[in-house]
Coordinates of C-alpha atoms in Angstrom, one line a residue:
M251 CA 0.0 -0.1 0.0
E252 CA 2.7 2.5 0.9
E253 CA 4.5 1.7 -2.4
Q254 CA 1.2 2.3 -4.4
E255 CA 0.6 5.5 -2.4
E256 CA 4.1 6.6 -3.3
Y257 CA 3.5 5.9 -6.9
K258 CA 0.2 7.9 -7.0
N259 CA 2.0 10.9 -5.4
L260 CA 4.5 10.9 -8.2
H261 CA 1.9 12.7 -10.5
L262 CA 2.1 15.6 -8.1
R263 CA 6.0 15.8 -8.0
L264 CA 8.5 17.5 -10.2
F265 CA 10.3 14.9 -12.3
G266 CA 13.4 13.6 -10.7
I267 CA 15.5 14.2 -13.9
P268 CA 17.5 17.0 -12.4
K269 CA 19.1 14.6 -10.0
I270 CA 20.6 12.6 -12.7
I271 CA 21.8 15.7 -14.7
P272 CA 25.5 15.3 -13.7
Y273 CA 25.4 11.9 -15.4
V274 CA 23.6 13.2 -18.5
R275 CA 25.6 16.5 -18.9
P276 CA 28.5 14.9 -20.8
Y277 CA 26.1 13.8 -23.5
L278 CA 23.9 16.9 -23.7
K279 CA 25.3 18.0 -27.1
K280 CA 24.4 14.6 -28.5
I281 CA 21.0 14.8 -27.0
V282 CA 20.5 18.3 -28.5
W283 CA 21.5 17.0 -32.0
M284 CA 19.3 13.9 -31.3
V285 CA 16.3 16.1 -30.7
I286 CA 17.0 18.3 -33.7
F287 CA 17.3 15.3 -35.9
G288 CA 14.1 13.9 -34.4
V289 CA 12.3 17.2 -35.3
V290 CA 13.6 17.0 -38.8
A291 CA 12.4 13.3 -39.0
S292 CA 8.9 14.4 -37.9
L293 CA 8.8 17.2 -40.4
I294 CA 9.8 14.9 -43.2
D295 CA 7.0 12.5 -42.2
S296 CA 4.5 15.3 -42.1
I297 CA 5.5 16.3 -45.7
Y298 CA 4.7 12.9 -47.3
P299 CA 0.9 13.5 -47.4
L300 CA 1.8 16.7 -49.4
L301 CA 3.7 14.8 -51.9
N302 CA 0.8 12.5 -52.4
S303 CA -1.5 15.5 -52.7
Y304 CA 0.8 16.9 -55.5
I305 CA 0.8 13.6 -57.3
L306 CA -3.1 13.7 -57.3
N307 CA -3.6 17.2 -58.1
H308 CA -0.9 17.6 -60.8
Y309 CA -0.3 14.3 -62.4
V310 CA -3.8 12.5 -62.0
V311 CA -6.3 15.4 -62.2
R312 CA -4.3 17.5 -64.8
Q313 CA -3.0 14.4 -66.5
T314 CA 0.4 15.7 -67.1
L315 CA 4.0 14.5 -66.5
D316 CA 5.9 17.6 -67.2
T317 CA 7.5 18.0 -63.9
L318 CA 7.9 14.3 -63.1
P319 CA 11.8 14.0 -63.2
W320 CA 12.1 16.9 -60.7
F321 CA 9.5 15.4 -58.6
L322 CA 11.1 12.0 -58.5
L323 CA 14.6 13.7 -57.8
T324 CA 12.9 15.6 -55.0
D325 CA 11.4 12.5 -53.6
L326 CA 14.5 10.6 -53.8
L327 CA 16.3 13.4 -52.0
I328 CA 13.7 13.4 -49.2
V329 CA 14.0 9.7 -48.9
A330 CA 17.8 9.9 -48.6
V331 CA 17.7 12.6 -46.0
Q332 CA 15.1 10.7 -44.0
S333 CA 17.2 7.6 -44.2
A334 CA 20.2 9.5 -43.1
D335 CA 18.3 11.2 -40.3
N336 CA 17.0 7.9 -39.0
F337 CA 20.4 6.3 -38.9
V338 CA 22.0 9.3 -37.1
T339 CA 19.1 9.6 -34.7
T340 CA 19.0 5.9 -33.9
Y341 CA 22.9 5.8 -33.6
W342 CA 22.9 8.7 -31.1
C343 CA 19.9 7.5 -29.1
G344 CA 21.8 4.2 -28.8
Q345 CA 24.9 6.0 -27.8
V346 CA 23.2 8.2 -25.2
E347 CA 21.3 5.2 -23.7
M348 CA 24.4 3.0 -23.3
S349 CA 26.6 5.8 -22.2
V350 CA 24.2 7.1 -19.5
D351 CA 23.4 3.5 -18.4
R352 CA 27.1 2.8 -18.2
D353 CA 28.1 5.8 -16.1
L354 CA 25.1 5.3 -13.7
R355 CA 26.2 1.6 -13.2
N356 CA 29.7 2.6 -12.7
A357 CA 28.7 5.3 -10.1
A358 CA 26.2 3.1 -8.4
F359 CA 28.8 0.1 -8.2
N360 CA 31.7 2.4 -7.1
H361 CA 29.5 4.0 -4.5
L362 CA 28.6 0.5 -3.1
Q363 CA 32.3 -0.2 -2.5
T364 CA 32.5 2.8 -0.2
L365 CA 29.4 1.9 1.9
S366 CA 29.7 0.1 5.3
F367 CA 28.5 -3.3 6.3
S368 CA 25.4 -1.8 7.8
Y369 CA 24.0 -0.8 4.3
F370 CA 24.4 -4.4 3.1
S371 CA 22.9 -5.9 6.3
R372 CA 19.7 -3.5 5.8
N373 CA 19.3 -4.3 2.0
N374 CA 19.2 -7.6 0.4
V375 CA 21.1 -8.6 -2.7
G376 CA 18.0 -8.5 -5.1
Y377 CA 17.1 -5.0 -4.0
I378 CA 20.8 -3.7 -4.7
H379 CA 20.9 -5.7 -7.9
A380 CA 17.7 -4.1 -9.0
R381 CA 19.1 -0.6 -8.4
V382 CA 22.4 -1.1 -10.2
M383 CA 21.0 -3.1 -13.2
S384 CA 17.3 -2.6 -13.8
D385 CA 16.9 1.1 -12.7
T386 CA 20.0 2.3 -14.5
G387 CA 18.8 0.6 -17.7
K388 CA 15.4 2.2 -17.6
I389 CA 16.8 5.6 -16.9
G390 CA 19.3 5.2 -19.8
E391 CA 16.4 4.2 -22.0
M392 CA 14.4 7.1 -20.8
M393 CA 17.1 9.7 -21.5
A394 CA 17.3 8.3 -25.2
W395 CA 14.2 6.6 -26.6
R396 CA 11.6 8.1 -24.4
I397 CA 12.7 11.5 -24.9
M398 CA 12.9 10.9 -28.7
D399 CA 9.5 9.4 -28.7
L400 CA 8.2 12.6 -26.9
V401 CA 10.0 14.8 -29.3
W402 CA 9.0 13.1 -32.5
N403 CA 5.2 12.6 -31.6
S404 CA 4.9 16.2 -30.3
S405 CA 6.6 17.9 -33.2
Y406 CA 4.8 15.7 -35.7
I407 CA 1.3 16.7 -34.2
I408 CA 2.5 20.4 -34.3
F409 CA 3.6 20.1 -38.1
V410 CA 0.4 18.3 -38.9
L411 CA -1.7 21.0 -37.4
V412 CA 0.3 23.7 -39.2
M413 CA 0.1 21.9 -42.5
M414 CA -3.7 21.5 -42.1
F415 CA -4.4 25.1 -41.2
L416 CA -2.2 26.1 -44.1
L417 CA -4.3 23.9 -46.5
N418 CA -7.8 24.9 -45.0
A419 CA -8.2 26.7 -41.8
K420 CA -11.9 25.8 -41.5
L421 CA -11.5 22.1 -42.0
A422 CA -8.4 21.9 -39.8
A423 CA -10.4 23.6 -37.0
A424 CA -13.2 20.9 -37.3
V425 CA -10.7 18.2 -36.9
A426 CA -8.8 20.0 -34.1
L427 CA -12.0 20.4 -32.0
L428 CA -12.0 16.6 -31.7
L429 CA -8.6 16.5 -30.1
P430 CA -9.4 17.5 -26.5
A431 CA -12.1 14.8 -26.2
A432 CA -9.7 12.2 -27.6
V433 CA -7.0 13.3 -25.1
L434 CA -9.3 13.2 -22.0
L435 CA -10.5 9.8 -22.8
I436 CA -7.2 8.4 -23.6
V437 CA -5.7 9.7 -20.4
W438 CA -8.6 8.2 -18.5
F439 CA -8.0 4.7 -19.9
Q440 CA -4.1 5.0 -19.6
K441 CA -4.5 5.8 -15.9
H442 CA -6.5 2.7 -15.2
L443 CA -4.0 0.6 -17.5
I444 CA -1.1 1.9 -15.4
T445 CA -2.7 0.9 -12.1
L446 CA -3.6 -2.6 -13.4
N447 CA -0.2 -3.2 -15.0
R448 CA 1.4 -2.3 -11.7
K449 CA -0.8 -4.8 -9.9
I450 CA 0.1 -7.5 -12.4
R451 CA 3.9 -6.8 -11.9
E452 CA 3.3 -7.1 -8.0
I453 CA 1.3 -10.4 -8.5
N454 CA 3.9 -11.8 -10.8
S455 CA 6.6 -11.0 -8.3
R456 CA 4.6 -13.0 -5.6
I457 CA 4.1 -15.8 -8.1
T458 CA 7.8 -16.0 -8.8
G459 CA 8.7 -16.0 -5.2
E460 CA 6.2 -18.9 -4.4
F461 CA 7.5 -20.8 -7.5
N462 CA 11.0 -20.4 -6.1
E463 CA 10.1 -21.5 -2.8
G464 CA 8.2 -24.6 -4.2
I465 CA 11.4 -25.6 -5.9
T466 CA 14.1 -24.7 -3.5
G467 CA 12.0 -25.8 -0.5
A468 CA 10.7 -29.1 -2.1
A469 CA 12.3 -31.4 0.6
S470 CA 10.8 -29.2 3.5
I471 CA 7.4 -29.2 1.7
K472 CA 7.4 -33.0 1.4
S473 CA 8.7 -33.6 4.8
L474 CA 6.1 -31.3 6.3
V475 CA 3.4 -32.8 4.1
V476 CA 2.1 -29.2 3.0
E477 CA 2.0 -29.9 -0.7
D478 CA -1.8 -29.2 -0.7
K479 CA -1.5 -25.9 1.0
I480 CA 1.5 -24.7 -1.2
N481 CA -0.6 -25.7 -4.3
R482 CA -3.8 -23.8 -3.1
D483 CA -1.7 -20.7 -2.4
F484 CA -0.1 -20.8 -5.8
Q485 CA -3.4 -21.4 -7.7
E486 CA -5.0 -18.5 -5.7
E487 CA -2.1 -16.2 -6.9
T488 CA -2.4 -17.4 -10.5
K489 CA -6.2 -17.0 -10.3
T490 CA -5.8 -13.3 -9.2
M491 CA -3.2 -12.9 -11.9
K492 CA -5.6 -14.1 -14.6
S493 CA -8.5 -11.9 -13.5
T494 CA -6.3 -8.8 -13.2
S495 CA -4.7 -9.5 -16.5
I496 CA -8.1 -9.9 -18.2
R497 CA -9.2 -6.6 -16.7
A498 CA -6.1 -5.0 -18.3
T499 CA -6.7 -6.6 -21.6
H500 CA -10.1 -5.4 -21.6
Y501 CA -9.0 -1.7 -21.0
S502 CA -6.3 -2.2 -23.6
A503 CA -8.7 -3.5 -26.1
L504 CA -11.1 -0.5 -25.3
L505 CA -8.2 1.9 -25.7
T506 CA -7.3 0.4 -29.0
S507 CA -10.9 0.6 -30.3
L508 CA -11.2 4.1 -28.8
V509 CA -8.1 5.3 -31.0
T510 CA -9.5 3.6 -34.0
M511 CA -12.9 5.2 -33.4
F512 CA -11.4 8.7 -33.1
S513 CA -9.4 8.2 -36.3
M514 CA -12.5 7.1 -38.1
I515 CA -14.5 10.2 -36.7
A516 CA -11.7 12.4 -37.7
L517 CA -11.8 10.8 -41.2
A518 CA -15.5 11.1 -41.3
I519 CA -15.3 14.9 -40.5
V520 CA -12.7 15.3 -43.3
L521 CA -14.8 13.4 -45.9
W522 CA -18.0 15.1 -44.9
R523 CA -16.7 18.7 -44.7
G524 CA -14.0 18.1 -47.3
G525 CA -16.2 16.4 -49.7
I526 CA -18.6 19.4 -49.7
L527 CA -15.6 21.8 -50.3
T528 CA -14.3 19.6 -53.0
M529 CA -17.7 19.3 -54.7
G530 CA -17.8 23.1 -54.6
G531 CA -14.4 23.5 -56.1
V532 CA -12.9 25.1 -52.9
L533 CA -10.6 22.1 -52.2
L534 CA -8.7 19.9 -54.7
V535 CA -8.9 16.1 -54.5
G536 CA -5.2 15.9 -53.6
T537 CA -5.6 18.2 -50.8
L538 CA -8.6 16.2 -49.5
S539 CA -6.3 13.2 -49.6
A540 CA -3.7 14.9 -47.5
F541 CA -6.4 15.9 -45.0
M542 CA -7.4 12.3 -44.8
S543 CA -3.9 11.1 -44.2
Y544 CA -3.2 13.8 -41.4
A545 CA -6.7 13.1 -39.8
I546 CA -6.1 9.3 -39.6
G547 CA -2.3 9.8 -38.4
M548 CA -3.0 12.3 -35.6
I549 CA -4.6 10.1 -32.9
D550 CA -1.7 7.6 -32.6
P551 CA 0.9 10.1 -31.9
I552 CA -1.4 11.6 -29.1
T553 CA -1.7 8.1 -27.6
N554 CA 2.1 7.7 -28.0
I555 CA 2.6 11.0 -26.1
I556 CA 0.4 10.0 -23.3
N557 CA 2.0 6.6 -23.0
T558 CA 5.4 8.2 -23.0
I559 CA 4.5 10.6 -20.3
S560 CA 3.0 7.7 -18.2
A561 CA 6.3 5.8 -18.7
L562 CA 8.3 9.0 -17.6
I563 CA 6.2 9.3 -14.6
A564 CA 6.8 5.7 -13.7
I565 CA 10.5 6.0 -14.3
Q566 CA 10.5 8.5 -11.3
V567 CA 10.3 5.6 -8.9
N568 CA 13.6 4.2 -10.6
I569 CA 15.3 7.6 -10.4
E570 CA 14.4 8.0 -6.8
R571 CA 15.5 4.6 -5.9
L572 CA 18.9 5.0 -7.7
T573 CA 19.5 8.5 -6.4
N574 CA 18.7 7.3 -2.8
L575 CA 21.6 4.7 -3.3
L576 CA 23.9 7.3 -4.7
E577 CA 23.2 9.7 -1.8
T578 CA 23.4 7.2 0.9
Q579 CA 26.2 8.2 3.2
S580 CA 28.4 5.5 4.7
D581 CA 28.2 4.9 8.4
V582 CA 32.1 4.6 8.3
S583 CA 33.9 7.2 6.4
D584 CA 37.3 8.9 6.3
T585 CA 37.5 12.6 7.3
P586 CA 38.7 15.0 4.6
E587 CA 42.0 15.4 6.4
V588 CA 42.7 11.7 6.3
I589 CA 41.7 11.5 2.6
E590 CA 44.1 14.4 1.8
K591 CA 46.9 12.4 3.4
Y592 CA 46.2 8.8 2.6
G593 CA 43.9 9.1 -0.5
D594 CA 40.5 7.3 -0.9
T595 CA 39.6 3.8 -1.8
F596 CA 40.1 4.3 -5.6
H597 CA 43.1 6.8 -5.3
P598 CA 45.2 5.7 -2.4
K599 CA 48.5 7.4 -1.6
R600 CA 50.2 4.3 -0.5
Q601 CA 53.6 6.1 -0.1
N602 CA 52.1 7.8 3.1
F603 CA 50.9 4.4 4.5
E604 CA 52.7 3.7 7.9
P605 CA 53.7 0.1 8.8
L606 CA 51.1 -1.6 11.0
Y607 CA 52.4 -3.5 14.0
G608 CA 49.2 -5.0 15.5
D609 CA 48.6 -3.4 19.0
V610 CA 44.9 -3.1 19.4
E611 CA 43.1 -1.2 22.2
F612 CA 39.4 -0.8 23.0
R613 CA 39.3 2.4 25.1
D614 CA 35.8 2.9 27.0
V615 CA 34.1 1.5 23.9
S616 CA 30.2 1.5 23.6
F617 CA 28.6 0.4 20.5
R618 CA 25.0 -0.2 19.1
Y619 CA 24.2 -1.1 15.6
P620 CA 22.9 1.7 13.4
D621 CA 19.4 0.1 13.4
G622 CA 19.5 -1.0 17.0
Q623 CA 18.3 0.5 20.1
E624 CA 20.3 -1.4 22.8
M625 CA 24.0 -1.0 23.5
V626 CA 25.9 -4.3 22.3
L627 CA 29.0 -3.1 24.2
S628 CA 29.0 -0.7 27.1
H629 CA 32.2 1.1 28.3
F630 CA 34.3 -1.9 27.0
N631 CA 38.1 -1.8 27.6
L632 CA 40.6 -4.3 26.3
K633 CA 44.3 -4.1 25.3
V634 CA 45.7 -6.7 22.8
P635 CA 49.4 -6.4 22.5
Q636 CA 51.0 -7.1 19.1
G637 CA 51.1 -11.0 18.4
T638 CA 48.4 -11.8 20.8
N639 CA 46.0 -14.5 19.9
V640 CA 42.3 -13.4 21.0
A641 CA 39.6 -16.1 20.9
I642 CA 36.0 -15.0 21.0
V643 CA 33.4 -17.7 21.9
G644 CA 29.7 -17.8 22.5
E645 CA 26.5 -19.2 21.4
T646 CA 25.1 -18.6 18.0
G647 CA 23.8 -15.0 17.7
A648 CA 25.6 -13.9 20.9
G649 CA 27.3 -11.1 19.0
K650 CA 30.7 -12.6 18.6
S651 CA 31.5 -10.7 15.3
T652 CA 30.9 -7.3 16.9
L653 CA 34.4 -6.9 18.4
V654 CA 36.0 -8.1 15.1
N655 CA 33.8 -5.6 13.1
L656 CA 35.0 -2.8 15.2
V657 CA 38.6 -3.8 14.9
C658 CA 38.3 -4.1 11.2
R659 CA 36.4 -0.8 11.2
F660 CA 33.4 -2.2 9.4
Y661 CA 31.5 -0.3 12.0
E662 CA 32.4 2.9 14.1
P663 CA 32.0 2.8 18.0
T664 CA 29.1 4.7 19.1
E665 CA 31.3 6.0 22.0
G666 CA 34.9 5.6 22.9
Q667 CA 37.9 4.6 20.6
V668 CA 39.4 1.7 19.0
L669 CA 43.2 2.2 18.6
I670 CA 45.7 0.5 16.3
D671 CA 49.3 1.0 17.3
G672 CA 48.2 3.7 19.8
R673 CA 46.2 5.9 17.3
D674 CA 42.5 6.1 16.8
V675 CA 41.7 4.1 13.6
R676 CA 39.7 7.2 12.5
E677 CA 42.9 9.1 12.2
R678 CA 44.1 6.7 9.3
S679 CA 42.7 5.4 6.1
Q680 CA 40.3 2.6 6.0
L681 CA 42.2 1.2 3.1
W682 CA 45.5 1.3 5.2
L683 CA 43.8 -0.8 7.9
H684 CA 42.1 -3.2 5.5
S685 CA 45.4 -3.7 3.6
N686 CA 46.8 -5.1 6.7
I687 CA 44.0 -7.4 7.8
G688 CA 43.5 -11.0 6.7
Y689 CA 39.8 -12.1 7.0
V690 CA 38.6 -15.6 6.6
L691 CA 34.8 -15.8 6.8
Q692 CA 32.7 -18.8 8.0
T693 CA 31.0 -19.0 4.6
P694 CA 33.9 -18.8 2.2
H695 CA 33.6 -16.8 -1.1
L696 CA 35.6 -17.2 -4.2
F697 CA 35.3 -14.9 -7.3
S698 CA 34.7 -16.3 -10.8
G699 CA 38.0 -17.0 -12.4
T700 CA 41.0 -19.3 -11.9
V701 CA 42.6 -20.6 -8.7
R702 CA 45.6 -18.3 -9.3
E703 CA 43.4 -15.2 -9.9
N704 CA 41.6 -15.8 -6.7
L705 CA 44.6 -16.2 -4.6
R706 CA 46.2 -13.2 -6.1
Y707 CA 43.4 -11.0 -4.6
G708 CA 45.5 -11.3 -1.5
K709 CA 48.7 -10.2 -3.2
P710 CA 48.4 -9.1 -6.9
D711 CA 52.0 -9.6 -7.7
A712 CA 52.4 -13.0 -6.0
T713 CA 54.6 -15.6 -8.0
D714 CA 53.5 -19.1 -8.5
E715 CA 56.0 -20.3 -5.9
E716 CA 54.6 -17.9 -3.2
I717 CA 51.1 -19.1 -4.1
M718 CA 52.1 -22.8 -3.8
E719 CA 53.9 -22.1 -0.5
A720 CA 50.7 -20.5 0.9
L721 CA 48.8 -23.6 -0.3
R722 CA 51.2 -25.9 1.4
L723 CA 51.0 -23.9 4.7
V724 CA 47.3 -24.6 4.9
S725 CA 47.5 -28.2 3.5
A726 CA 45.5 -27.1 0.3
E727 CA 48.1 -27.9 -2.4
D728 CA 46.5 -31.4 -2.9
V729 CA 43.2 -29.7 -3.6
V730 CA 44.9 -27.8 -6.6
R731 CA 46.9 -30.8 -7.7
R732 CA 43.6 -32.7 -8.2
M733 CA 42.3 -30.1 -10.5
E734 CA 42.8 -30.7 -14.2
N735 CA 44.6 -27.5 -14.9
G736 CA 46.2 -26.9 -11.5
L737 CA 46.3 -23.1 -10.7
D738 CA 44.7 -22.3 -14.0
S739 CA 41.5 -24.3 -13.1
E740 CA 38.3 -22.3 -13.1
V741 CA 36.5 -22.3 -9.7
G742 CA 33.1 -21.2 -11.1
E743 CA 30.7 -18.6 -9.9
G744 CA 31.3 -18.0 -6.1
G745 CA 33.5 -21.2 -6.2
D746 CA 30.6 -23.5 -6.8
M747 CA 32.8 -26.0 -8.7
L748 CA 34.5 -26.7 -5.4
S749 CA 33.3 -28.3 -2.1
T750 CA 32.8 -25.9 0.8
G751 CA 35.8 -27.3 2.6
E752 CA 38.0 -26.8 -0.6
K753 CA 36.8 -23.1 -0.9
Q754 CA 37.6 -22.6 2.8
L755 CA 41.2 -23.9 2.3
L756 CA 41.7 -21.6 -0.6
S757 CA 40.4 -18.7 1.4
F758 CA 42.9 -19.5 4.1
A759 CA 45.5 -19.5 1.5
R760 CA 44.4 -16.2 0.0
A761 CA 44.5 -14.5 3.4
I762 CA 47.9 -15.9 4.4
L763 CA 49.4 -14.8 0.9
A764 CA 48.6 -11.2 1.9
D765 CA 50.9 -11.5 4.8
P766 CA 48.5 -9.5 7.1
R767 CA 49.5 -8.0 10.5
I768 CA 46.1 -8.7 11.9
L769 CA 44.4 -12.0 11.1
V770 CA 40.7 -12.6 11.6
L771 CA 39.2 -16.2 11.6
D772 CA 35.4 -15.9 11.7
E773 CA 34.5 -19.7 12.6
A774 CA 36.8 -20.4 9.6
T775 CA 37.1 -24.0 10.3
A776 CA 33.5 -24.7 10.6
S777 CA 33.2 -26.0 7.0
I778 CA 36.2 -28.3 7.3
D779 CA 36.3 -31.9 8.3
T780 CA 38.0 -33.1 11.5
V781 CA 41.0 -34.4 9.7
T782 CA 41.6 -31.3 7.6
E783 CA 41.0 -29.1 10.7
K784 CA 43.8 -30.7 12.6
K785 CA 46.2 -30.0 9.7
I786 CA 45.1 -26.6 9.4
Q787 CA 45.4 -25.8 13.2
N788 CA 49.0 -26.6 12.9
A789 CA 49.3 -24.2 10.0
I790 CA 47.5 -21.6 11.8
A791 CA 49.6 -21.8 14.8
A792 CA 52.6 -21.2 12.7
V793 CA 51.0 -18.4 10.7
I794 CA 49.7 -16.2 13.7
K795 CA 53.1 -16.1 15.3
G796 CA 54.2 -12.4 15.4
R797 CA 50.7 -11.5 14.2
T798 CA 47.7 -10.1 16.2
S799 CA 44.8 -12.7 15.6
F800 CA 41.1 -12.8 16.5
V801 CA 39.5 -16.1 16.3
I802 CA 35.7 -16.4 16.5
A803 CA 35.4 -20.2 17.3
H804 CA 32.4 -22.7 17.5
R805 CA 34.6 -25.7 18.2
L806 CA 36.2 -24.8 21.6
S807 CA 39.0 -27.3 21.2
T808 CA 40.5 -25.1 18.6
I809 CA 41.1 -22.2 20.9
V810 CA 42.5 -23.8 24.1
D811 CA 45.9 -22.2 23.4
A812 CA 44.6 -18.7 22.9
D813 CA 46.3 -15.9 24.9
V814 CA 43.0 -14.5 26.0
I815 CA 39.4 -15.9 25.5
L816 CA 36.5 -13.6 25.5
V817 CA 33.1 -15.1 26.3
V818 CA 30.2 -13.2 24.6
H819 CA 26.6 -13.6 25.8
D820 CA 23.7 -11.5 24.6
G821 CA 26.1 -9.1 22.9
R822 CA 28.1 -8.5 26.1
I823 CA 31.5 -9.8 27.3
I824 CA 30.7 -11.7 30.4
E825 CA 34.1 -13.5 31.1
R826 CA 37.7 -13.3 29.8
G827 CA 40.8 -15.1 30.6
T828 CA 42.9 -18.1 29.4
H829 CA 41.3 -21.4 28.9
R830 CA 42.6 -22.9 32.3
E831 CA 41.5 -19.7 34.2
L832 CA 37.9 -19.8 32.7
M833 CA 37.6 -23.5 33.2
M834 CA 38.7 -23.0 37.0
K835 CA 35.9 -20.4 37.3
K836 CA 33.2 -22.9 36.3
G837 CA 31.2 -20.2 34.8
Y838 CA 29.5 -19.8 31.4
Y839 CA 32.6 -20.8 29.5
Y840 CA 32.9 -23.9 31.6
N841 CA 29.3 -24.9 30.8
L842 CA 29.8 -24.2 27.0
Y843 CA 33.1 -26.3 27.0
T844 CA 31.6 -29.2 29.1
R845 CA 28.6 -29.5 26.8
Q846 CA 30.9 -30.1 23.9
Y847 CA 33.5 -32.2 25.7
E848 CA 32.2 -33.8 28.9
D849 CA 34.8 -36.4 29.1
L850 CA 37.6 -33.7 28.8
A851 CA 35.8 -31.5 31.4
V852 CA 35.7 -34.4 33.9
D853 CA 39.5 -35.1 33.4
M854 CA 40.3 -31.4 34.1
A855 CA 38.1 -31.2 37.1

């Protein structure tokens, strides 16, 4: 309902086109020429009935061919000009559409790279994808073809009216009086068609969603024995789709009939009044023929103008959505002073980057998520000297990732400071910090491309020897050797040609290849089998030496040697200490550990 109300209110707003002018300005010259050539094209189209009129009046009525060569030459010249005009107009329309589309997509995608994690947690992938791909495409189409449609149809009607009044003012006035009624009725029908078509798109989206759920959730549907309910819901939606589509078809059929009716009424007026004038010798037969062509051809452009204006109004939703994305400010951003010294994400001044050693300190940090009300951390203090291995444990959803997100500056503290090497992280570039952090996620992600290309995201200039060394360090060299093309093997979209464990191993190798000063493992061994986990734990023990590391762990056996363990519950640090200290307290950590390893807990007791 809110979306429909927003759409209705667009009729009362100014067009959002001024917001995208910066992306259109480089092509204004082409657009101006495109409009000029569009006007010329409509002028030529409006001249053709006059040529037919000349044929009838001169060659048929007078039965003479004295000027035929000159007429043919003129006609060929007009055809040549029209063909060249159509080519240039189409070429420039295509250029403007593709150029504006490209610039908007680049701007949207680049801006997304500057936004913080909170934006992506608030907006799903489908929504963002639609902004970058669908909305930009429709705006590019609007700036080219929709504008050209409006220009051609409007100028054609003006030229036709001028031609008709020049030929016979009284007969032209009789036809022109019909236009207001035609416009009002067409607008009324078009308004209802827009509403119905919007409902159809909404219903179709629901049907698509239910269809996807019916396929992807087939196992759950069968195990819950809800096939009948799913089927009823789907049939109800398709029934609504059918009835709404039929109503839209009725309106569309009526609109088509209406356009035809007005064309025939205009033709009847011309035949009636024009016939009388022709019989009286006031109007020539050829001139009457030109009037008939103009009368029949006027209504379609009016319909096209109304359709185009409706489309332009509808596109305001796309413009608003895209500009809202482009105007979204990141929750985490560098100050102008920091950008001046260190550069930004796309123009870094790496020569000014200081070395990072790895001392981390939380100084009186309080934090709540941008869309949250309660503090996740409250006046939290913690010093992590360089080379310290910090483990963070807790039940699912306890907020274990919050501390790591603050260290990585994916979020800013609500109060207090996070310091790296004794300086507030906000005093240095995000890129400087992220260039020194290796992050291995619980759900590994690989980019489309080869194994070599994926690992070089960690270090673009890495040699094959360095890559193989990183693979050996995490026991992943066998994964690559089993592949047909070794390092040149394709991993597929998102790495879907590999198992989850294989993707995780390659993610480890990629992080280690970057030689980070701070290493973050976010339940990174959760997708690896027990045998592989044991191998990789040995590798991690060697890798984290000399580095500050934060390990979010689900399997508590993997962090018993951590320098400090932080226990998170309901978004708060409730215990901290070494494994032995926490076990001796017999508190929350003790209960977590004993639930996983009762036998070990008994031995230690």
